Amino acid sequence: MWRHEQNVRDLEAQWNASATMNTGIRNPEGATEIEEVGRASISRRAQTIQDSPIRKLSATAEARKRRGIRVFHLNIGQPDLPTSPVVFETIRNLQLSTLAYAPSNGLPQAVSAWRNYLRVMGIDVEESEIIVTAGGSEAIIFAMCAICDAGDDIIVFEPFYTNYNGFASIANVKLNPVPLTIQNGFHLPPTREIERHITSRTKAILICNPANPTGTIYTRDELQRLCDVVRRHNLFFLSDEVYREFAYESSVQSVMDFPEITQRAVLLDSSSKRFNVCGARIGALVSHNREIVQSAFRFGMARLSVASIEQLALVPLLNSPRTYTDPIVQEFKRRRDVVYEGLKEIPGVTFYKPEGAFYIVIGLPVRDSEHFSKWLIEEFEHGNETVLLAPAQGFYASTGKGTNEVRLAFMLKTEDLKRSLVVLRYALEAFGRQF
Amino acid sequence: MWRHEQNVRDLEAQWNASATMNTGIRNPEGATEIEEVGRASISRRAQTIQDSPIRKLSATAEARKRRGIRVFHLNIGQPDLPTSPVVFETIRNLQLSTLAYAPSNGLPQAVSAWRNYLRVMGIDVEESEIIVTAGGSEAIIFAMCAICDAGDDIIVFEPFYTNYNGFASIANVKLNPVPLTIQNGFHLPPTREIERHITSRTKAILICNPANPTGTIYTRDELQRLCDVVRRHNLFFLSDEVYREFAYESSVQSVMDFPEITQRAVLLDSSSKRFNVCGARIGALVSHNREIVQSAFRFGMARLSVASIEQLALVPLLNSPRTYTDPIVQEFKRRRDVVYEGLKEIPGVTFYKPEGAFYIVIGLPVRDSEHFSKWLIEEFEHGNETVLLAPAQGFYASTGKGTNEVRLAFMLKTEDLKRSLVVLRYALEAFGRQF
């Protein structure tokens, strides 16, 4: 598996090297004498799009490894488990003579398979209500474009999945953050607090359920409250349910479960996490609202199609999902339990028991978790081991939030998770003595 | 190869059926009494995004076929030739245990292969100047987002590739069309005519070279004039070069060939046409401008990665391109010649000899080519055969342009191209007698 971190370090080294080179040749020999006006600059949205908050520390982690330190990665959200061999067998057995454009809404086998998968999950939709997308990422971008014009806003609950910022940037949409708090395990605040944030440009509420980065699963009552809000304020209700199966105590209510909002609900989904096929880039946008689906279809027609091979490779998994997801979910439940128990042993940490997904946001007894995380990966070691964390500030849109928080992702086998939390405990002790 | 037309007919039938169904349940039994305000509507950009102008007639074509009429498709831009078996062999031989996210700028083998390919094409760039994208479509969207904020505009030359409208819609960019004319084979107008269109919000010029839908290849002098314009007006110069090899008399100048605009030039490319791998969805954004590449990289990070399997499958082709492209280009040169000769036999048609790509826009002796194309596919037959054309109005942004024009795509073997032009001649005769 190729390491992103090394790739980015190389890229940045080359970008920095080229910055010292000639940035353009004015009137080279033989060229027309032109009165050149300035230097074309990139857009404001390109200037402001966030760099990945996780990336900065990854480069340091690689440097530490080269010096012989073992680094436990608690920072990344990509499952560490192997992909089912069925995916590769299916690909090897494909009988294709040509790699032609698929239909813009997806190959019929893929659309049908998504429908079957959703039905197993208790979500009943027609094939005409499904658009296969290039990952959940594209589903979200299409939903934003279908619902919002430039400058409209979408209510999100912070901390939220950082990449929503990037999608909003592409779609020219403002994310309108309603703060959550670790004090109640990042569940929803009172309805009036949510409604207080709605503006004249608000077009939708977007949730992730189960949530990244918090692992929170919204209760039926919480979702009902959001249904009431979207009906009162004439909004759409976008629900990112990519972690649907990762629910350890109770099942997840889907946004599609609420009959009074059939025309407002838009389900955004991805095959990546539940099937360990992150590199396939296959997701779906699903809605009973015909205009929404037609809009997504038209945006889909512009980019023509989603890659055919991956659509076909996932059909066996979608058609028999629990065979593939049950073992994965069981493993992550074990990991969730191990992390929860391990956190109990660390003095001064604020935590809760995440109901789903494979993340938790915890509060550390430090003033600045970015500073702590940097020190941890740059300097600290215990038995030649250290930990890479994801500071939580990157998951908040508002500045000054989550300053003592980090997100842990459970991407290690249980004994490594246990050990990494022990290392974290030692680190906090040492840090507390030093700063 | 699955037919898009049938897919879309089915979709539309289902959408129309659901329109007569209950559009939402107000206050179903047990639901909260909510004062519901109206019905959430889609965005303005979703309302205005063009439906594919080619699609409407495709449904009719399917109906004709079911009634025993043979339809010659001159309307579609997807190559009809088989994909090289090397692609499928490469895929079958992949030794992957996991389908993980690729690096956001592309797998290193893919980036390296694109670099090799470009070097063979006489374009010398570093790997850090390449972002592998999900098709040329994504390269264009990323370029638009990197360069333009909402409401900025990009100069295009009409008629242009229809899907630029969809990308502009996603990116909230205005396309600012400068009209071309069939009278000079859709080459560029005088520079002052181009500059007349530039506004305070213009950020770039976008060309397709060789061009879709016209097959025009811009001369070095034309490109030099555009270089002068972008320097004088501080613009970027975006060049869609997906048809690069399809140049039948002289080679294509790349936007990357002009040293005085290294910081303004952005190359947009795709593997689809030259390698017959449209369904792979692999393209590239290339630039010496580091900020542009960094911006594209950040947008790429938001959607995480491009599908890994296709990136790997195309490496052998990119590393040895002419082996694969030469036969394809030779075939399309033959087809271009056959079409050109065939058009000479049709009275009243305005045409030229397209220098590249596999299209031509021709003027018909009719008032309304949409009406003619519709009649042709709905009613006409000669020896139980008819032709499906693409009315050119859809390739213009301005209304009232190209009203007697159609685009022909050379997606048939040469004897079928010859026959389809004979059918077209008979059709124009019959239409002229009738209307």
PDB file of C-alpha atoms in Angstrom, chain A residues 177-354:
ATOM      1  CA  PRO A 177     -21.882  25.309  11.710  1.00  0.00           C
ATOM      2  CA  VAL A 178     -23.961  24.559  14.798  1.00  0.00           C
ATOM      3  CA  PRO A 179     -21.623  23.614  17.647  1.00  0.00           C
ATOM      4  CA  LEU A 180     -21.913  20.309  19.458  1.00  0.00           C
ATOM      5  CA  THR A 181     -20.242  19.518  22.737  1.00  0.00           C
ATOM      6  CA  ILE A 182     -18.317  16.601  24.109  1.00  0.00           C
ATOM      7  CA  GLN A 183     -20.290  17.009  27.307  1.00  0.00           C
ATOM      8  CA  ASN A 184     -23.229  15.064  25.833  1.00  0.00           C
ATOM      9  CA  GLY A 185     -21.218  12.874  23.477  1.00  0.00           C
ATOM     10  CA  PHE A 186     -21.757  15.295  20.594  1.00  0.00           C
ATOM     11  CA  HIS A 187     -25.487  14.736  20.403  1.00  0.00           C
ATOM     12  CA  LEU A 188     -27.792  17.468  19.150  1.00  0.00           C
ATOM     13  CA  PRO A 189     -28.415  20.664  21.074  1.00  0.00           C
ATOM     14  CA  PRO A 190     -31.964  21.901  21.725  1.00  0.00           C
ATOM     15  CA  THR A 191     -34.008  22.610  18.614  1.00  0.00           C
ATOM     16  CA  ARG A 192     -34.151  26.353  19.251  1.00  0.00           C
ATOM     17  CA  GLU A 193     -30.337  26.394  19.261  1.00  0.00           C
ATOM     18  CA  ILE A 194     -30.311  24.763  15.816  1.00  0.00           C
ATOM     19  CA  GLU A 195     -32.998  27.075  14.459  1.00  0.00           C
ATOM     20  CA  ARG A 196     -31.127  30.112  15.732  1.00  0.00           C
ATOM     21  CA  HIS A 197     -28.491  29.455  13.060  1.00  0.00           C
ATOM     22  CA  ILE A 198     -30.856  29.323  10.106  1.00  0.00           C
ATOM     23  CA  THR A 199     -30.473  32.257   7.726  1.00  0.00           C
ATOM     24  CA  SER A 200     -32.427  33.447   4.713  1.00  0.00           C
ATOM     25  CA  ARG A 201     -29.870  31.605   2.556  1.00  0.00           C
ATOM     26  CA  THR A 202     -30.055  28.283   4.405  1.00  0.00           C
ATOM     27  CA  LYS A 203     -31.161  25.522   2.064  1.00  0.00           C
ATOM     28  CA  ALA A 204     -30.472  22.284   3.920  1.00  0.00           C
ATOM     29  CA  ILE A 205     -29.299  20.502   7.006  1.00  0.00           C
ATOM     30  CA  LEU A 206     -26.465  17.999   6.525  1.00  0.00           C
ATOM     31  CA  ILE A 207     -25.690  15.309   9.076  1.00  0.00           C
ATOM     32  CA  CYS A 208     -23.344  12.357   9.131  1.00  0.00           C
ATOM     33  CA  ASN A 209     -25.005   9.459  10.903  1.00  0.00           C
ATOM     34  CA  PRO A 210     -23.164   7.577  12.408  1.00  0.00           C
ATOM     35  CA  ALA A 211     -20.843  10.547  12.626  1.00  0.00           C
ATOM     36  CA  ASN A 212     -17.287  11.227  11.629  1.00  0.00           C
ATOM     37  CA  PRO A 213     -15.346  12.366  13.699  1.00  0.00           C
ATOM     38  CA  THR A 214     -17.388  11.667  16.835  1.00  0.00           C
ATOM     39  CA  GLY A 215     -18.898   8.192  16.393  1.00  0.00           C
ATOM     40  CA  THR A 216     -22.239   9.588  17.523  1.00  0.00           C
ATOM     41  CA  ILE A 217     -25.462   7.962  16.343  1.00  0.00           C
ATOM     42  CA  TYR A 218     -28.465  10.286  16.403  1.00  0.00           C
ATOM     43  CA  THR A 219     -31.536   8.888  18.133  1.00  0.00           C
ATOM     44  CA  ARG A 220     -34.916   8.655  16.476  1.00  0.00           C
ATOM     45  CA  ASP A 221     -36.007  11.581  18.592  1.00  0.00           C
ATOM     46  CA  GLU A 222     -33.099  13.703  17.419  1.00  0.00           C
ATOM     47  CA  LEU A 223     -33.837  12.900  13.795  1.00  0.00           C
ATOM     48  CA  GLN A 224     -37.513  13.626  14.363  1.00  0.00           C
ATOM     49  CA  ARG A 225     -36.569  17.036  15.711  1.00  0.00           C
ATOM     50  CA  LEU A 226     -34.518  17.688  12.574  1.00  0.00           C
ATOM     51  CA  CYS A 227     -37.484  16.571  10.444  1.00  0.00           C
ATOM     52  CA  ASP A 228     -39.603  19.136  12.202  1.00  0.00           C
ATOM     53  CA  VAL A 229     -36.995  21.829  11.604  1.00  0.00           C
ATOM     54  CA  VAL A 230     -36.673  21.138   7.882  1.00  0.00           C
ATOM     55  CA  ARG A 231     -40.442  21.146   7.465  1.00  0.00           C
ATOM     56  CA  ARG A 232     -40.857  24.374   9.414  1.00  0.00           C
ATOM     57  CA  HIS A 233     -38.110  26.110   7.490  1.00  0.00           C
ATOM     58  CA  ASN A 234     -38.574  24.510   4.065  1.00  0.00           C
ATOM     59  CA  LEU A 235     -35.162  22.885   3.936  1.00  0.00           C
ATOM     60  CA  PHE A 236     -33.715  19.719   2.483  1.00  0.00           C
ATOM     61  CA  PHE A 237     -32.333  17.070   4.819  1.00  0.00           C
ATOM     62  CA  LEU A 238     -29.055  15.563   3.626  1.00  0.00           C
ATOM     63  CA  SER A 239     -27.838  12.497   5.472  1.00  0.00           C
ATOM     64  CA  ASP A 240     -24.383  11.017   4.970  1.00  0.00           C
ATOM     65  CA  GLU A 241     -24.870   7.412   6.078  1.00  0.00           C
ATOM     66  CA  VAL A 242     -21.592   5.861   4.941  1.00  0.00           C
ATOM     67  CA  TYR A 243     -21.035   4.286   8.367  1.00  0.00           C
ATOM     68  CA  ARG A 244     -24.536   2.822   8.603  1.00  0.00           C
ATOM     69  CA  GLU A 245     -23.519  -0.725   9.625  1.00  0.00           C
ATOM     70  CA  PHE A 246     -21.044   0.482  12.214  1.00  0.00           C
ATOM     71  CA  ALA A 247     -23.668   0.704  14.958  1.00  0.00           C
ATOM     72  CA  TYR A 248     -22.752  -1.180  18.094  1.00  0.00           C
ATOM     73  CA  GLU A 249     -25.715  -0.921  20.424  1.00  0.00           C
ATOM     74  CA  SER A 250     -28.687  -0.017  18.288  1.00  0.00           C
ATOM     75  CA  SER A 251     -29.338   0.335  14.598  1.00  0.00           C
ATOM     76  CA  VAL A 252     -29.205   3.604  12.737  1.00  0.00           C
ATOM     77  CA  GLN A 253     -32.337   5.463  11.701  1.00  0.00           C
ATOM     78  CA  SER A 254     -32.057   6.568   8.112  1.00  0.00           C
ATOM     79  CA  VAL A 255     -33.249   9.919   6.860  1.00  0.00           C
ATOM     80  CA  MET A 256     -35.317   7.791   4.491  1.00  0.00           C
ATOM     81  CA  ASP A 257     -37.309   6.385   7.434  1.00  0.00           C
ATOM     82  CA  PHE A 258     -39.431   9.496   7.898  1.00  0.00           C
ATOM     83  CA  PRO A 259     -42.489   9.564   5.619  1.00  0.00           C
ATOM     84  CA  GLU A 260     -43.323  13.182   6.332  1.00  0.00           C
ATOM     85  CA  ILE A 261     -40.132  14.347   4.603  1.00  0.00           C
ATOM     86  CA  THR A 262     -39.920  12.044   1.571  1.00  0.00           C
ATOM     87  CA  GLN A 263     -39.522  15.050  -0.711  1.00  0.00           C
ATOM     88  CA  ARG A 264     -36.852  16.665   1.469  1.00  0.00           C
ATOM     89  CA  ALA A 265     -34.655  13.685   2.287  1.00  0.00           C
ATOM     90  CA  VAL A 266     -31.475  13.044   0.315  1.00  0.00           C
ATOM     91  CA  LEU A 267     -29.393  10.020   1.258  1.00  0.00           C
ATOM     92  CA  LEU A 268     -25.662  10.199   0.528  1.00  0.00           C
ATOM     93  CA  ASP A 269     -23.831   6.921   0.647  1.00  0.00           C
ATOM     94  CA  SER A 270     -20.496   5.269  -0.126  1.00  0.00           C
ATOM     95  CA  SER A 271     -19.244   1.734  -0.543  1.00  0.00           C
ATOM     96  CA  SER A 272     -15.810   2.627   0.853  1.00  0.00           C
ATOM     97  CA  LYS A 273     -15.885   1.953   4.578  1.00  0.00           C
ATOM     98  CA  ARG A 274     -18.317  -0.901   4.988  1.00  0.00           C
ATOM     99  CA  PHE A 275     -16.700  -3.012   2.268  1.00  0.00           C
ATOM    100  CA  ASN A 276     -13.108  -1.791   2.622  1.00  0.00           C
ATOM    101  CA  VAL A 277     -13.053  -0.555  -0.953  1.00  0.00           C
ATOM    102  CA  CYS A 278     -11.995   3.038  -0.436  1.00  0.00           C
ATOM    103  CA  GLY A 279      -9.990   3.039  -3.671  1.00  0.00           C
ATOM    104  CA  ALA A 280     -12.989   2.002  -5.738  1.00  0.00           C
ATOM    105  CA  ARG A 281     -14.662   5.413  -5.500  1.00  0.00           C
ATOM    106  CA  ILE A 282     -18.240   4.205  -5.689  1.00  0.00           C
ATOM    107  CA  GLY A 283     -21.068   5.925  -3.851  1.00  0.00           C
ATOM    108  CA  ALA A 284     -24.693   6.869  -4.363  1.00  0.00           C
ATOM    109  CA  LEU A 285     -27.161   9.730  -4.118  1.00  0.00           C
ATOM    110  CA  VAL A 286     -30.650   8.512  -3.307  1.00  0.00           C
ATOM    111  CA  SER A 287     -33.907  10.428  -2.999  1.00  0.00           C
ATOM    112  CA  HIS A 288     -37.642  10.148  -3.531  1.00  0.00           C
ATOM    113  CA  ASN A 289     -37.483  13.748  -4.754  1.00  0.00           C
ATOM    114  CA  ARG A 290     -37.518  13.389  -8.521  1.00  0.00           C
ATOM    115  CA  GLU A 291     -36.145  16.882  -9.191  1.00  0.00           C
ATOM    116  CA  ILE A 292     -33.162  16.213  -6.959  1.00  0.00           C
ATOM    117  CA  VAL A 293     -32.419  12.943  -8.736  1.00  0.00           C
ATOM    118  CA  GLN A 294     -32.876  14.523 -12.158  1.00  0.00           C
ATOM    119  CA  SER A 295     -30.532  17.351 -11.186  1.00  0.00           C
ATOM    120  CA  ALA A 296     -27.895  14.889 -10.006  1.00  0.00           C
ATOM    121  CA  PHE A 297     -28.407  12.978 -13.239  1.00  0.00           C
ATOM    122  CA  ARG A 298     -27.724  16.106 -15.279  1.00  0.00           C
ATOM    123  CA  PHE A 299     -24.586  16.945 -13.318  1.00  0.00           C
ATOM    124  CA  GLY A 300     -23.659  13.307 -13.853  1.00  0.00           C
ATOM    125  CA  MET A 301     -24.181  13.656 -17.585  1.00  0.00           C
ATOM    126  CA  ALA A 302     -21.686  16.517 -17.617  1.00  0.00           C
ATOM    127  CA  ARG A 303     -18.937  14.255 -16.255  1.00  0.00           C
ATOM    128  CA  LEU A 304     -20.372  11.450 -18.381  1.00  0.00           C
ATOM    129  CA  SER A 305     -20.021   8.428 -16.123  1.00  0.00           C
ATOM    130  CA  VAL A 306     -18.455   6.684 -13.168  1.00  0.00           C
ATOM    131  CA  ALA A 307     -15.729   4.065 -13.773  1.00  0.00           C
ATOM    132  CA  SER A 308     -17.316   0.862 -15.029  1.00  0.00           C
ATOM    133  CA  ILE A 309     -14.996  -1.732 -13.583  1.00  0.00           C
ATOM    134  CA  GLU A 310     -15.468  -0.718  -9.973  1.00  0.00           C
ATOM    135  CA  GLN A 311     -19.224  -0.480 -10.413  1.00  0.00           C
ATOM    136  CA  LEU A 312     -19.228  -4.092 -11.555  1.00  0.00           C
ATOM    137  CA  ALA A 313     -16.691  -5.249  -8.965  1.00  0.00           C
ATOM    138  CA  LEU A 314     -18.919  -4.175  -6.098  1.00  0.00           C
ATOM    139  CA  VAL A 315     -22.107  -5.845  -7.314  1.00  0.00           C
ATOM    140  CA  PRO A 316     -21.558  -9.118  -5.382  1.00  0.00           C
ATOM    141  CA  LEU A 317     -20.900  -7.166  -2.201  1.00  0.00           C
ATOM    142  CA  LEU A 318     -23.931  -4.930  -2.546  1.00  0.00           C
ATOM    143  CA  ASN A 319     -26.122  -7.901  -3.343  1.00  0.00           C
ATOM    144  CA  SER A 320     -25.045  -9.797  -0.220  1.00  0.00           C
ATOM    145  CA  PRO A 321     -23.813  -7.085   2.100  1.00  0.00           C
ATOM    146  CA  ARG A 322     -23.923  -8.654   5.548  1.00  0.00           C
ATOM    147  CA  THR A 323     -21.614 -11.460   4.472  1.00  0.00           C
ATOM    148  CA  TYR A 324     -18.954  -8.795   4.020  1.00  0.00           C
ATOM    149  CA  THR A 325     -19.851  -6.166   6.563  1.00  0.00           C
ATOM    150  CA  ASP A 326     -20.630  -8.325   9.604  1.00  0.00           C
ATOM    151  CA  PRO A 327     -17.032  -9.422  10.255  1.00  0.00           C
ATOM    152  CA  ILE A 328     -15.734  -5.894   9.683  1.00  0.00           C
ATOM    153  CA  VAL A 329     -18.285  -4.389  12.044  1.00  0.00           C
ATOM    154  CA  GLN A 330     -17.596  -7.023  14.703  1.00  0.00           C
ATOM    155  CA  GLU A 331     -13.898  -6.203  14.572  1.00  0.00           C
ATOM    156  CA  PHE A 332     -14.545  -2.486  14.911  1.00  0.00           C
ATOM    157  CA  LYS A 333     -16.915  -3.076  17.823  1.00  0.00           C
ATOM    158  CA  ARG A 334     -14.092  -4.889  19.571  1.00  0.00           C
ATOM    159  CA  ARG A 335     -11.795  -1.988  18.811  1.00  0.00           C
ATOM    160  CA  ARG A 336     -14.338   0.539  20.047  1.00  0.00           C
ATOM    161  CA  ASP A 337     -14.591  -1.377  23.330  1.00  0.00           C
ATOM    162  CA  VAL A 338     -10.819  -1.602  23.696  1.00  0.00           C
ATOM    163  CA  VAL A 339     -10.433   2.124  23.111  1.00  0.00           C
ATOM    164  CA  TYR A 340     -13.197   2.949  25.579  1.00  0.00           C
ATOM    165  CA  GLU A 341     -11.626   0.794  28.265  1.00  0.00           C
ATOM    166  CA  GLY A 342      -8.191   2.161  27.508  1.00  0.00           C
ATOM    167  CA  LEU A 343      -9.353   5.765  27.808  1.00  0.00           C
ATOM    168  CA  LYS A 344     -10.650   5.054  31.309  1.00  0.00           C
ATOM    169  CA  GLU A 345      -7.038   4.539  32.369  1.00  0.00           C
ATOM    170  CA  ILE A 346      -5.831   7.967  31.248  1.00  0.00           C
ATOM    171  CA  PRO A 347      -6.186  10.693  33.848  1.00  0.00           C
ATOM    172  CA  GLY A 348      -7.687  13.989  32.755  1.00  0.00           C
ATOM    173  CA  VAL A 349      -9.157  12.776  29.448  1.00  0.00           C
ATOM    174  CA  THR A 350     -12.758  13.623  28.590  1.00  0.00           C
ATOM    175  CA  PHE A 351     -14.482  10.895  26.625  1.00  0.00           C
ATOM    176  CA  TYR A 352     -17.726   9.021  26.021  1.00  0.00           C
ATOM    177  CA  LYS A 353     -18.691   5.697  24.514  1.00  0.00           C
ATOM    178  CA  PRO A 354     -19.111   6.276  20.763  1.00  0.00           C
TER     179      PRO A 354
END
